[in-house]
JSON list of C-alpha atoms in Angstrom, two decimals:
[
{"chain": "R", "resi": 13, "resn": "GLN", "atom": "CA", "xyz": [6.39, -3.65, 17.93]},
{"chain": "R", "resi": 14, "resn": "VAL", "atom": "CA", "xyz": [5.74, -4.96, 14.43]},
{"chain": "R", "resi": 15, "resn": "GLN", "atom": "CA", "xyz": [8.65, -4.40, 12.06]},
{"chain": "R", "resi": 16, "resn": "LEU", "atom": "CA", "xyz": [9.21, -5.36, 8.45]},
{"chain": "R", "resi": 17, "resn": "VAL", "atom": "CA", "xyz": [12.78, -4.91, 7.24]},
{"chain": "R", "resi": 18, "resn": "GLN", "atom": "CA", "xyz": [13.44, -5.26, 3.53]},
{"chain": "R", "resi": 19, "resn": "SER", "atom": "CA", "xyz": [16.65, -5.94, 1.68]},
{"chain": "R", "resi": 20, "resn": "GLY", "atom": "CA", "xyz": [18.59, -3.12, 0.06]},
{"chain": "R", "resi": 21, "resn": "SER", "atom": "CA", "xyz": [18.39, -1.47, -3.34]},
{"chain": "R", "resi": 22, "resn": "GLU", "atom": "CA", "xyz": [19.21, -3.50, -6.41]},
{"chain": "R", "resi": 23, "resn": "LEU", "atom": "CA", "xyz": [20.58, -2.52, -9.82]},
{"chain": "R", "resi": 24, "resn": "LYS", "atom": "CA", "xyz": [19.96, -5.18, -12.44]},
{"chain": "R", "resi": 25, "resn": "LYS", "atom": "CA", "xyz": [20.33, -5.55, -16.20]},
{"chain": "R", "resi": 26, "resn": "PRO", "atom": "CA", "xyz": [17.35, -6.37, -18.41]},
{"chain": "R", "resi": 27, "resn": "GLY", "atom": "CA", "xyz": [16.71, -10.09, -18.48]},
{"chain": "R", "resi": 28, "resn": "ALA", "atom": "CA", "xyz": [18.22, -10.74, -15.06]},
{"chain": "R", "resi": 29, "resn": "SER", "atom": "CA", "xyz": [16.36, -11.81, -11.92]},
{"chain": "R", "resi": 30, "resn": "VAL", "atom": "CA", "xyz": [16.06, -10.23, -8.49]},
{"chain": "R", "resi": 31, "resn": "LYS", "atom": "CA", "xyz": [14.91, -11.52, -5.11]},
{"chain": "R", "resi": 32, "resn": "VAL", "atom": "CA", "xyz": [13.72, -9.05, -2.48]},
{"chain": "R", "resi": 33, "resn": "SER", "atom": "CA", "xyz": [13.46, -10.17, 1.13]},
{"chain": "R", "resi": 34, "resn": "CYS", "atom": "CA", "xyz": [11.19, -8.93, 3.90]},
{"chain": "R", "resi": 35, "resn": "LYS", "atom": "CA", "xyz": [12.00, -10.01, 7.46]},
{"chain": "R", "resi": 36, "resn": "ALA", "atom": "CA", "xyz": [9.16, -9.70, 9.96]},
{"chain": "R", "resi": 37, "resn": "SER", "atom": "CA", "xyz": [9.40, -9.32, 13.71]},
{"chain": "R", "resi": 38, "resn": "GLY", "atom": "CA", "xyz": [7.19, -8.35, 16.63]},
{"chain": "R", "resi": 39, "resn": "TYR", "atom": "CA", "xyz": [4.29, -10.64, 15.78]},
{"chain": "R", "resi": 40, "resn": "THR", "atom": "CA", "xyz": [3.49, -14.22, 14.93]},
{"chain": "R", "resi": 41, "resn": "PHE", "atom": "CA", "xyz": [4.50, -14.47, 11.28]},
{"chain": "R", "resi": 42, "resn": "THR", "atom": "CA", "xyz": [1.59, -16.70, 10.31]},
{"chain": "R", "resi": 43, "resn": "SER", "atom": "CA", "xyz": [-1.01, -14.32, 11.78]},
{"chain": "R", "resi": 44, "resn": "TYR", "atom": "CA", "xyz": [-1.01, -11.62, 9.10]},
{"chain": "R", "resi": 45, "resn": "GLY", "atom": "CA", "xyz": [-1.30, -11.88, 5.34]},
{"chain": "R", "resi": 46, "resn": "MET", "atom": "CA", "xyz": [1.80, -10.65, 3.53]},
{"chain": "R", "resi": 47, "resn": "ASN", "atom": "CA", "xyz": [1.13, -8.37, 0.61]},
{"chain": "R", "resi": 48, "resn": "TRP", "atom": "CA", "xyz": [3.42, -6.95, -2.06]},
{"chain": "R", "resi": 49, "resn": "LEU", "atom": "CA", "xyz": [2.89, -3.51, -3.57]},
{"chain": "R", "resi": 50, "resn": "ARG", "atom": "CA", "xyz": [4.71, -1.64, -6.32]},
{"chain": "R", "resi": 51, "resn": "GLN", "atom": "CA", "xyz": [5.30, 2.05, -6.78]},
{"chain": "R", "resi": 52, "resn": "ALA", "atom": "CA", "xyz": [6.91, 3.10, -10.04]},
{"chain": "R", "resi": 53, "resn": "PRO", "atom": "CA", "xyz": [8.89, 6.37, -10.04]},
{"chain": "R", "resi": 54, "resn": "GLY", "atom": "CA", "xyz": [6.52, 9.31, -9.56]},
{"chain": "R", "resi": 55, "resn": "GLN", "atom": "CA", "xyz": [3.51, 7.02, -9.70]},
{"chain": "R", "resi": 56, "resn": "GLY", "atom": "CA", "xyz": [0.89, 5.64, -7.34]},
{"chain": "R", "resi": 57, "resn": "LEU", "atom": "CA", "xyz": [0.58, 2.41, -5.42]},
{"chain": "R", "resi": 58, "resn": "GLU", "atom": "CA", "xyz": [-0.35, -0.91, -7.05]},
{"chain": "R", "resi": 59, "resn": "TRP", "atom": "CA", "xyz": [-1.35, -4.03, -5.17]},
{"chain": "R", "resi": 60, "resn": "MET", "atom": "CA", "xyz": [0.51, -6.98, -6.71]},
{"chain": "R", "resi": 61, "resn": "GLY", "atom": "CA", "xyz": [-1.07, -9.72, -4.63]},
{"chain": "R", "resi": 62, "resn": "TRP", "atom": "CA", "xyz": [-0.46, -11.54, -1.39]},
{"chain": "R", "resi": 63, "resn": "ILE", "atom": "CA", "xyz": [0.68, -14.78, 0.17]},
{"chain": "R", "resi": 64, "resn": "ASN", "atom": "CA", "xyz": [-0.96, -16.55, 3.07]},
{"chain": "R", "resi": 65, "resn": "PRO", "atom": "CA", "xyz": [1.79, -17.32, 5.60]},
{"chain": "R", "resi": 66, "resn": "SER", "atom": "CA", "xyz": [-0.30, -20.09, 7.16]},
{"chain": "R", "resi": 67, "resn": "THR", "atom": "CA", "xyz": [-0.80, -22.06, 3.96]},
{"chain": "R", "resi": 68, "resn": "GLY", "atom": "CA", "xyz": [1.88, -20.68, 1.66]},
{"chain": "R", "resi": 69, "resn": "ASN", "atom": "CA", "xyz": [-0.73, -20.08, -1.03]},
{"chain": "R", "resi": 70, "resn": "PRO", "atom": "CA", "xyz": [0.00, -17.01, -3.16]},
{"chain": "R", "resi": 71, "resn": "ARG", "atom": "CA", "xyz": [-2.44, -14.91, -5.15]},
{"chain": "R", "resi": 72, "resn": "TYR", "atom": "CA", "xyz": [-1.28, -12.67, -7.96]},
{"chain": "R", "resi": 73, "resn": "VAL", "atom": "CA", "xyz": [-3.33, -9.85, -9.44]},
{"chain": "R", "resi": 74, "resn": "GLN", "atom": "CA", "xyz": [-3.59, -9.47, -13.19]},
{"chain": "R", "resi": 75, "resn": "GLY", "atom": "CA", "xyz": [-0.44, -7.92, -14.54]},
{"chain": "R", "resi": 76, "resn": "PHE", "atom": "CA", "xyz": [1.77, -9.65, -11.99]},
{"chain": "R", "resi": 77, "resn": "THR", "atom": "CA", "xyz": [1.52, -13.25, -13.13]},
{"chain": "R", "resi": 78, "resn": "GLY", "atom": "CA", "xyz": [4.24, -15.35, -14.67]},
{"chain": "R", "resi": 79, "resn": "ARG", "atom": "CA", "xyz": [7.43, -13.43, -13.85]},
{"chain": "R", "resi": 80, "resn": "PHE", "atom": "CA", "xyz": [6.56, -12.60, -10.24]},
{"chain": "R", "resi": 81, "resn": "VAL", "atom": "CA", "xyz": [6.79, -15.16, -7.44]},
{"chain": "R", "resi": 82, "resn": "PHE", "atom": "CA", "xyz": [5.94, -14.75, -3.76]},
{"chain": "R", "resi": 83, "resn": "SER", "atom": "CA", "xyz": [7.51, -17.19, -1.30]},
{"chain": "R", "resi": 84, "resn": "LEU", "atom": "CA", "xyz": [8.13, -17.63, 2.40]},
{"chain": "R", "resi": 85, "resn": "ASP", "atom": "CA", "xyz": [10.59, -19.06, 4.87]},
{"chain": "R", "resi": 86, "resn": "THR", "atom": "CA", "xyz": [8.53, -19.30, 8.02]},
{"chain": "R", "resi": 87, "resn": "SER", "atom": "CA", "xyz": [11.53, -20.61, 10.00]},
{"chain": "R", "resi": 88, "resn": "VAL", "atom": "CA", "xyz": [13.08, -17.12, 9.77]},
{"chain": "R", "resi": 89, "resn": "SER", "atom": "CA", "xyz": [9.82, -15.12, 9.45]},
{"chain": "R", "resi": 90, "resn": "THR", "atom": "CA", "xyz": [10.81, -13.87, 6.02]},
{"chain": "R", "resi": 91, "resn": "ALA", "atom": "CA", "xyz": [8.84, -13.29, 2.84]},
{"chain": "R", "resi": 92, "resn": "TYR", "atom": "CA", "xyz": [10.36, -13.02, -0.60]},
{"chain": "R", "resi": 93, "resn": "LEU", "atom": "CA", "xyz": [9.47, -11.46, -3.93]},
{"chain": "R", "resi": 94, "resn": "GLN", "atom": "CA", "xyz": [11.31, -12.80, -6.96]},
{"chain": "R", "resi": 95, "resn": "ILE", "atom": "CA", "xyz": [11.05, -11.15, -10.34]},
{"chain": "R", "resi": 96, "resn": "SER", "atom": "CA", "xyz": [12.53, -12.86, -13.37]},
{"chain": "R", "resi": 97, "resn": "SER", "atom": "CA", "xyz": [13.26, -11.65, -16.91]},
{"chain": "R", "resi": 98, "resn": "LEU", "atom": "CA", "xyz": [13.47, -8.09, -15.65]},
{"chain": "R", "resi": 99, "resn": "LYS", "atom": "CA", "xyz": [12.37, -5.25, -17.90]},
{"chain": "R", "resi": 100, "resn": "ALA", "atom": "CA", "xyz": [12.97, -1.52, -17.66]},
{"chain": "R", "resi": 101, "resn": "GLU", "atom": "CA", "xyz": [9.32, -1.03, -16.68]},
{"chain": "R", "resi": 102, "resn": "ASP", "atom": "CA", "xyz": [9.90, -3.15, -13.55]},
{"chain": "R", "resi": 103, "resn": "THR", "atom": "CA", "xyz": [11.93, -0.25, -12.16]},
{"chain": "R", "resi": 104, "resn": "ALA", "atom": "CA", "xyz": [10.07, 0.67, -8.98]},
{"chain": "R", "resi": 105, "resn": "VAL", "atom": "CA", "xyz": [10.01, 0.61, -5.21]},
{"chain": "R", "resi": 106, "resn": "TYR", "atom": "CA", "xyz": [8.56, -2.67, -3.95]},
{"chain": "R", "resi": 107, "resn": "TYR", "atom": "CA", "xyz": [6.92, -2.79, -0.52]},
{"chain": "R", "resi": 108, "resn": "CYS", "atom": "CA", "xyz": [6.01, -5.75, 1.64]},
{"chain": "R", "resi": 109, "resn": "VAL", "atom": "CA", "xyz": [2.99, -5.01, 3.81]},
{"chain": "R", "resi": 110, "resn": "ALA", "atom": "CA", "xyz": [1.47, -7.11, 6.59]},
{"chain": "R", "resi": 111, "resn": "ALA", "atom": "CA", "xyz": [-2.31, -6.94, 6.79]},
{"chain": "R", "resi": 112, "resn": "ASP", "atom": "CA", "xyz": [-4.31, -7.88, 9.86]},
{"chain": "R", "resi": 113, "resn": "GLY", "atom": "CA", "xyz": [-7.66, -7.07, 8.24]},
{"chain": "R", "resi": 114, "resn": "TYR", "atom": "CA", "xyz": [-8.97, -5.32, 5.17]},
{"chain": "R", "resi": 115, "resn": "PHE", "atom": "CA", "xyz": [-6.29, -2.64, 5.24]},
{"chain": "R", "resi": 116, "resn": "PHE", "atom": "CA", "xyz": [-2.51, -2.39, 5.12]},
{"chain": "R", "resi": 117, "resn": "ASP", "atom": "CA", "xyz": [-1.23, -1.96, 8.65]},
{"chain": "R", "resi": 118, "resn": "TYR", "atom": "CA", "xyz": [2.48, -2.54, 8.67]},
{"chain": "R", "resi": 119, "resn": "TRP", "atom": "CA", "xyz": [4.84, -1.53, 5.89]},
{"chain": "R", "resi": 120, "resn": "GLY", "atom": "CA", "xyz": [8.41, -2.38, 5.08]},
{"chain": "R", "resi": 121, "resn": "GLN", "atom": "CA", "xyz": [10.69, 0.52, 4.22]},
{"chain": "R", "resi": 122, "resn": "GLY", "atom": "CA", "xyz": [10.61, -0.36, 0.52]},
{"chain": "R", "resi": 123, "resn": "THR", "atom": "CA", "xyz": [13.22, -1.76, -1.83]},
{"chain": "R", "resi": 124, "resn": "LEU", "atom": "CA", "xyz": [14.21, 0.14, -4.98]},
{"chain": "R", "resi": 125, "resn": "VAL", "atom": "CA", "xyz": [14.79, -2.15, -7.94]},
{"chain": "R", "resi": 126, "resn": "THR", "atom": "CA", "xyz": [16.38, -0.40, -10.90]},
{"chain": "R", "resi": 127, "resn": "VAL", "atom": "CA", "xyz": [16.56, -2.18, -14.25]},
{"chain": "R", "resi": 128, "resn": "SER", "atom": "CA", "xyz": [19.01, -0.60, -16.63]},
{"chain": "R", "resi": 129, "resn": "SER", "atom": "CA", "xyz": [21.58, -1.69, -19.14]},
{"chain": "D", "resi": 30, "resn": "HIS", "atom": "CA", "xyz": [-11.25, -2.98, -11.34]},
{"chain": "D", "resi": 31, "resn": "SER", "atom": "CA", "xyz": [-9.93, 0.38, -12.47]},
{"chain": "D", "resi": 32, "resn": "ALA", "atom": "CA", "xyz": [-8.10, 2.64, -10.07]},
{"chain": "D", "resi": 33, "resn": "LEU", "atom": "CA", "xyz": [-10.23, 4.74, -7.75]},
{"chain": "D", "resi": 34, "resn": "THR", "atom": "CA", "xyz": [-10.52, 8.40, -8.77]},
{"chain": "D", "resi": 35, "resn": "GLN", "atom": "CA", "xyz": [-8.88, 11.08, -6.62]},
{"chain": "D", "resi": 36, "resn": "PRO", "atom": "CA", "xyz": [-8.09, 14.71, -7.43]},
{"chain": "D", "resi": 37, "resn": "ALA", "atom": "CA", "xyz": [-4.47, 15.09, -8.47]},
{"chain": "D", "resi": 38, "resn": "SER", "atom": "CA", "xyz": [-3.89, 17.93, -6.04]},
{"chain": "D", "resi": 39, "resn": "VAL", "atom": "CA", "xyz": [-5.48, 19.95, -3.28]},
{"chain": "D", "resi": 40, "resn": "SER", "atom": "CA", "xyz": [-4.16, 22.83, -1.23]},
{"chain": "D", "resi": 41, "resn": "GLY", "atom": "CA", "xyz": [-4.99, 24.76, 1.89]},
{"chain": "D", "resi": 42, "resn": "SER", "atom": "CA", "xyz": [-3.53, 27.22, 4.35]},
{"chain": "D", "resi": 43, "resn": "PRO", "atom": "CA", "xyz": [-2.44, 26.33, 7.87]},
{"chain": "D", "resi": 44, "resn": "GLY", "atom": "CA", "xyz": [-5.44, 26.01, 10.15]},
{"chain": "D", "resi": 45, "resn": "GLN", "atom": "CA", "xyz": [-7.90, 25.43, 7.33]},
{"chain": "D", "resi": 46, "resn": "SER", "atom": "CA", "xyz": [-9.71, 22.21, 6.46]},
{"chain": "D", "resi": 47, "resn": "ILE", "atom": "CA", "xyz": [-9.47, 20.27, 3.23]},
{"chain": "D", "resi": 48, "resn": "THR", "atom": "CA", "xyz": [-11.31, 17.26, 1.87]},
{"chain": "D", "resi": 49, "resn": "ILE", "atom": "CA", "xyz": [-10.00, 14.67, -0.58]},
{"chain": "D", "resi": 50, "resn": "SER", "atom": "CA", "xyz": [-12.55, 12.61, -2.46]},
{"chain": "D", "resi": 51, "resn": "CYS", "atom": "CA", "xyz": [-12.16, 9.04, -3.65]},
{"chain": "D", "resi": 52, "resn": "THR", "atom": "CA", "xyz": [-14.70, 7.78, -6.17]},
{"chain": "D", "resi": 53, "resn": "GLY", "atom": "CA", "xyz": [-15.16, 4.14, -7.05]},
{"chain": "D", "resi": 54, "resn": "THR", "atom": "CA", "xyz": [-18.01, 1.89, -8.01]},
{"chain": "D", "resi": 55, "resn": "SER", "atom": "CA", "xyz": [-20.58, -0.40, -6.46]},
{"chain": "D", "resi": 56, "resn": "SER", "atom": "CA", "xyz": [-17.99, -3.19, -6.78]},
{"chain": "D", "resi": 57, "resn": "ASP", "atom": "CA", "xyz": [-15.44, -1.57, -4.51]},
{"chain": "D", "resi": 58, "resn": "VAL", "atom": "CA", "xyz": [-16.06, 1.60, -2.45]},
{"chain": "D", "resi": 59, "resn": "GLY", "atom": "CA", "xyz": [-19.82, 1.14, -2.51]},
{"chain": "D", "resi": 60, "resn": "ALA", "atom": "CA", "xyz": [-19.72, -2.57, -1.74]},
{"chain": "D", "resi": 61, "resn": "TYR", "atom": "CA", "xyz": [-18.11, -2.67, 1.69]},
{"chain": "D", "resi": 62, "resn": "ASN", "atom": "CA", "xyz": [-16.93, -0.41, 4.50]},
{"chain": "D", "resi": 63, "resn": "TYR", "atom": "CA", "xyz": [-13.37, -1.42, 3.72]},
{"chain": "D", "resi": 64, "resn": "VAL", "atom": "CA", "xyz": [-11.99, 1.92, 2.59]},
{"chain": "D", "resi": 65, "resn": "SER", "atom": "CA", "xyz": [-8.62, 2.97, 3.98]},
{"chain": "D", "resi": 66, "resn": "TRP", "atom": "CA", "xyz": [-6.37, 6.00, 3.55]},
{"chain": "D", "resi": 67, "resn": "TYR", "atom": "CA", "xyz": [-2.59, 6.31, 3.51]},
{"chain": "D", "resi": 68, "resn": "GLN", "atom": "CA", "xyz": [-0.25, 9.26, 3.93]},
{"chain": "D", "resi": 69, "resn": "GLN", "atom": "CA", "xyz": [3.09, 9.22, 2.13]},
{"chain": "D", "resi": 70, "resn": "HIS", "atom": "CA", "xyz": [5.85, 11.75, 2.63]},
{"chain": "D", "resi": 71, "resn": "PRO", "atom": "CA", "xyz": [8.58, 12.00, -0.02]},
{"chain": "D", "resi": 72, "resn": "ASP", "atom": "CA", "xyz": [10.89, 8.98, -0.10]},
{"chain": "D", "resi": 73, "resn": "LYS", "atom": "CA", "xyz": [9.04, 7.34, 2.78]},
{"chain": "D", "resi": 74, "resn": "ALA", "atom": "CA", "xyz": [6.79, 4.32, 3.01]},
{"chain": "D", "resi": 75, "resn": "PRO", "atom": "CA", "xyz": [3.06, 5.02, 3.16]},
{"chain": "D", "resi": 76, "resn": "LYS", "atom": "CA", "xyz": [1.40, 5.13, 6.57]},
{"chain": "D", "resi": 77, "resn": "LEU", "atom": "CA", "xyz": [-2.12, 3.98, 7.42]},
{"chain": "D", "resi": 78, "resn": "ILE", "atom": "CA", "xyz": [-4.18, 6.91, 8.72]},
{"chain": "D", "resi": 79, "resn": "ILE", "atom": "CA", "xyz": [-7.80, 5.74, 8.31]},
{"chain": "D", "resi": 80, "resn": "TYR", "atom": "CA", "xyz": [-9.22, 2.21, 8.07]},
{"chain": "D", "resi": 81, "resn": "GLU", "atom": "CA", "xyz": [-12.72, 0.85, 7.58]},
{"chain": "D", "resi": 82, "resn": "VAL", "atom": "CA", "xyz": [-13.94, 4.23, 6.31]},
{"chain": "D", "resi": 83, "resn": "SER", "atom": "CA", "xyz": [-13.63, 6.25, 9.50]},
{"chain": "D", "resi": 84, "resn": "ASN", "atom": "CA", "xyz": [-11.42, 4.55, 12.08]},
{"chain": "D", "resi": 85, "resn": "ARG", "atom": "CA", "xyz": [-8.08, 6.02, 13.12]},
{"chain": "D", "resi": 86, "resn": "PRO", "atom": "CA", "xyz": [-5.16, 3.81, 14.19]},
{"chain": "D", "resi": 87, "resn": "SER", "atom": "CA", "xyz": [-3.58, 4.61, 17.49]},
{"chain": "D", "resi": 88, "resn": "GLY", "atom": "CA", "xyz": [-1.37, 7.69, 17.26]},
{"chain": "D", "resi": 89, "resn": "VAL", "atom": "CA", "xyz": [-3.14, 9.34, 14.30]},
{"chain": "D", "resi": 90, "resn": "PRO", "atom": "CA", "xyz": [-4.44, 12.78, 15.31]},
{"chain": "D", "resi": 91, "resn": "ASP", "atom": "CA", "xyz": [-8.19, 13.32, 15.37]},
{"chain": "D", "resi": 92, "resn": "ARG", "atom": "CA", "xyz": [-7.67, 16.11, 12.82]},
{"chain": "D", "resi": 93, "resn": "PHE", "atom": "CA", "xyz": [-7.89, 13.27, 10.29]},
{"chain": "D", "resi": 94, "resn": "SER", "atom": "CA", "xyz": [-11.36, 11.89, 9.63]},
{"chain": "D", "resi": 95, "resn": "GLY", "atom": "CA", "xyz": [-12.99, 9.71, 7.01]},
{"chain": "D", "resi": 96, "resn": "SER", "atom": "CA", "xyz": [-16.47, 9.17, 5.67]},
{"chain": "D", "resi": 97, "resn": "LYS", "atom": "CA", "xyz": [-18.32, 7.50, 2.83]},
{"chain": "D", "resi": 98, "resn": "SER", "atom": "CA", "xyz": [-21.48, 8.10, 0.86]},
{"chain": "D", "resi": 99, "resn": "GLY", "atom": "CA", "xyz": [-22.45, 5.64, -1.83]},
{"chain": "D", "resi": 100, "resn": "ASN", "atom": "CA", "xyz": [-19.49, 5.04, -4.13]},
{"chain": "D", "resi": 101, "resn": "THR", "atom": "CA", "xyz": [-17.47, 8.00, -2.85]},
{"chain": "D", "resi": 102, "resn": "ALA", "atom": "CA", "xyz": [-15.25, 8.10, 0.21]},
{"chain": "D", "resi": 103, "resn": "SER", "atom": "CA", "xyz": [-13.69, 11.23, 1.65]},
{"chain": "D", "resi": 104, "resn": "LEU", "atom": "CA", "xyz": [-10.74, 12.15, 3.83]},
{"chain": "D", "resi": 105, "resn": "THR", "atom": "CA", "xyz": [-10.96, 15.42, 5.75]},
{"chain": "D", "resi": 106, "resn": "ILE", "atom": "CA", "xyz": [-7.99, 17.05, 7.43]},
{"chain": "D", "resi": 107, "resn": "SER", "atom": "CA", "xyz": [-8.89, 19.87, 9.75]},
{"chain": "D", "resi": 108, "resn": "GLY", "atom": "CA", "xyz": [-6.53, 22.40, 11.31]},
{"chain": "D", "resi": 109, "resn": "LEU", "atom": "CA", "xyz": [-3.99, 21.92, 8.53]},
{"chain": "D", "resi": 110, "resn": "ARG", "atom": "CA", "xyz": [-0.37, 21.84, 9.59]},
{"chain": "D", "resi": 111, "resn": "ALA", "atom": "CA", "xyz": [2.80, 22.09, 7.54]},
{"chain": "D", "resi": 112, "resn": "GLU", "atom": "CA", "xyz": [3.65, 18.47, 8.28]},
{"chain": "D", "resi": 113, "resn": "ASP", "atom": "CA", "xyz": [0.42, 17.34, 6.62]},
{"chain": "D", "resi": 114, "resn": "GLU", "atom": "CA", "xyz": [1.94, 18.19, 3.24]},
{"chain": "D", "resi": 115, "resn": "ALA", "atom": "CA", "xyz": [2.23, 14.77, 1.58]},
{"chain": "D", "resi": 116, "resn": "ASP", "atom": "CA", "xyz": [0.62, 12.44, -0.93]},
{"chain": "D", "resi": 117, "resn": "TYR", "atom": "CA", "xyz": [-2.60, 10.72, 0.12]},
{"chain": "D", "resi": 118, "resn": "TYR", "atom": "CA", "xyz": [-3.95, 7.47, -1.29]},
{"chain": "D", "resi": 119, "resn": "CYS", "atom": "CA", "xyz": [-7.33, 5.85, -0.81]},
{"chain": "D", "resi": 120, "resn": "ASN", "atom": "CA", "xyz": [-7.80, 2.10, -1.04]},
{"chain": "D", "resi": 121, "resn": "SER", "atom": "CA", "xyz": [-10.77, -0.23, -1.16]},
{"chain": "D", "resi": 122, "resn": "TYR", "atom": "CA", "xyz": [-11.40, -3.93, -0.97]},
{"chain": "D", "resi": 123, "resn": "THR", "atom": "CA", "xyz": [-13.39, -5.21, -3.96]},
{"chain": "D", "resi": 124, "resn": "THR", "atom": "CA", "xyz": [-16.07, -7.78, -4.71]},
{"chain": "D", "resi": 125, "resn": "ILE", "atom": "CA", "xyz": [-13.50, -9.97, -6.47]},
{"chain": "D", "resi": 126, "resn": "ASN", "atom": "CA", "xyz": [-11.33, -10.17, -3.36]},
{"chain": "D", "resi": 127, "resn": "THR", "atom": "CA", "xyz": [-8.67, -7.74, -4.51]},
{"chain": "D", "resi": 128, "resn": "TRP", "atom": "CA", "xyz": [-7.58, -4.31, -3.35]},
{"chain": "D", "resi": 129, "resn": "VAL", "atom": "CA", "xyz": [-7.58, -1.21, -5.54]},
{"chain": "D", "resi": 130, "resn": "PHE", "atom": "CA", "xyz": [-5.88, 2.13, -4.89]},
{"chain": "D", "resi": 131, "resn": "GLY", "atom": "CA", "xyz": [-6.68, 5.64, -5.96]},
{"chain": "D", "resi": 132, "resn": "GLY", "atom": "CA", "xyz": [-4.19, 7.49, -8.10]},
{"chain": "D", "resi": 133, "resn": "GLY", "atom": "CA", "xyz": [-3.09, 9.67, -5.20]},
{"chain": "D", "resi": 134, "resn": "THR", "atom": "CA", "xyz": [-3.59, 13.31, -4.21]},
{"chain": "D", "resi": 135, "resn": "LYS", "atom": "CA", "xyz": [-0.77, 15.74, -3.54]},
{"chain": "D", "resi": 136, "resn": "LEU", "atom": "CA", "xyz": [-1.64, 18.01, -0.62]},
{"chain": "D", "resi": 137, "resn": "THR", "atom": "CA", "xyz": [0.14, 21.35, -0.54]},
{"chain": "D", "resi": 138, "resn": "VAL", "atom": "CA", "xyz": [0.02, 23.45, 2.61]},
{"chain": "D", "resi": 139, "resn": "LEU", "atom": "CA", "xyz": [0.35, 27.03, 1.46]}
]
């Protein structure tokens, strides 16, 4: 069965960087687009963008450009989200989500990133 | 694209039916039949319950149904059960090749 397993919670200071991993199994890694979503505490879901595992091309939605980078290591079926120059407002749960079509089928368990001095 | 509009909360008693609306525009909900719904229990990842307006993934009870009229999509849950108490989010693909979510609806089973 399809599984996405994300790395554990992170506590970072403002200005630091963080890299969240998302290891996929149960399907051919290049078959599904890999999306990243954010959920701030007590808030709704935001689509940050996606990366095409076949080409490696990322797309970032407005508001998630510059400090946010999506990357892949197809040799280990793993996607990454790196956030640099962290701010308090980056505190959120970040989800990787594999999409087979125009909907979000398979979700990672989420990674809580807390930014606090 | 602004977030889709959902009611902040709805409630119902066990056995009853409830409907959650999701209003967008002609550039998202009204443009395609690519509306999906997600159920999220506290401290859990969301789960896909409806895709392409009215299709249920395997394992989702047929108590959950979806529909769309114009720029408004709806999720109906019939025969409410205690375990249906959760947050529900609608989502739509847009004409600029992005996805947009609704703000979420908290369902309380009385």
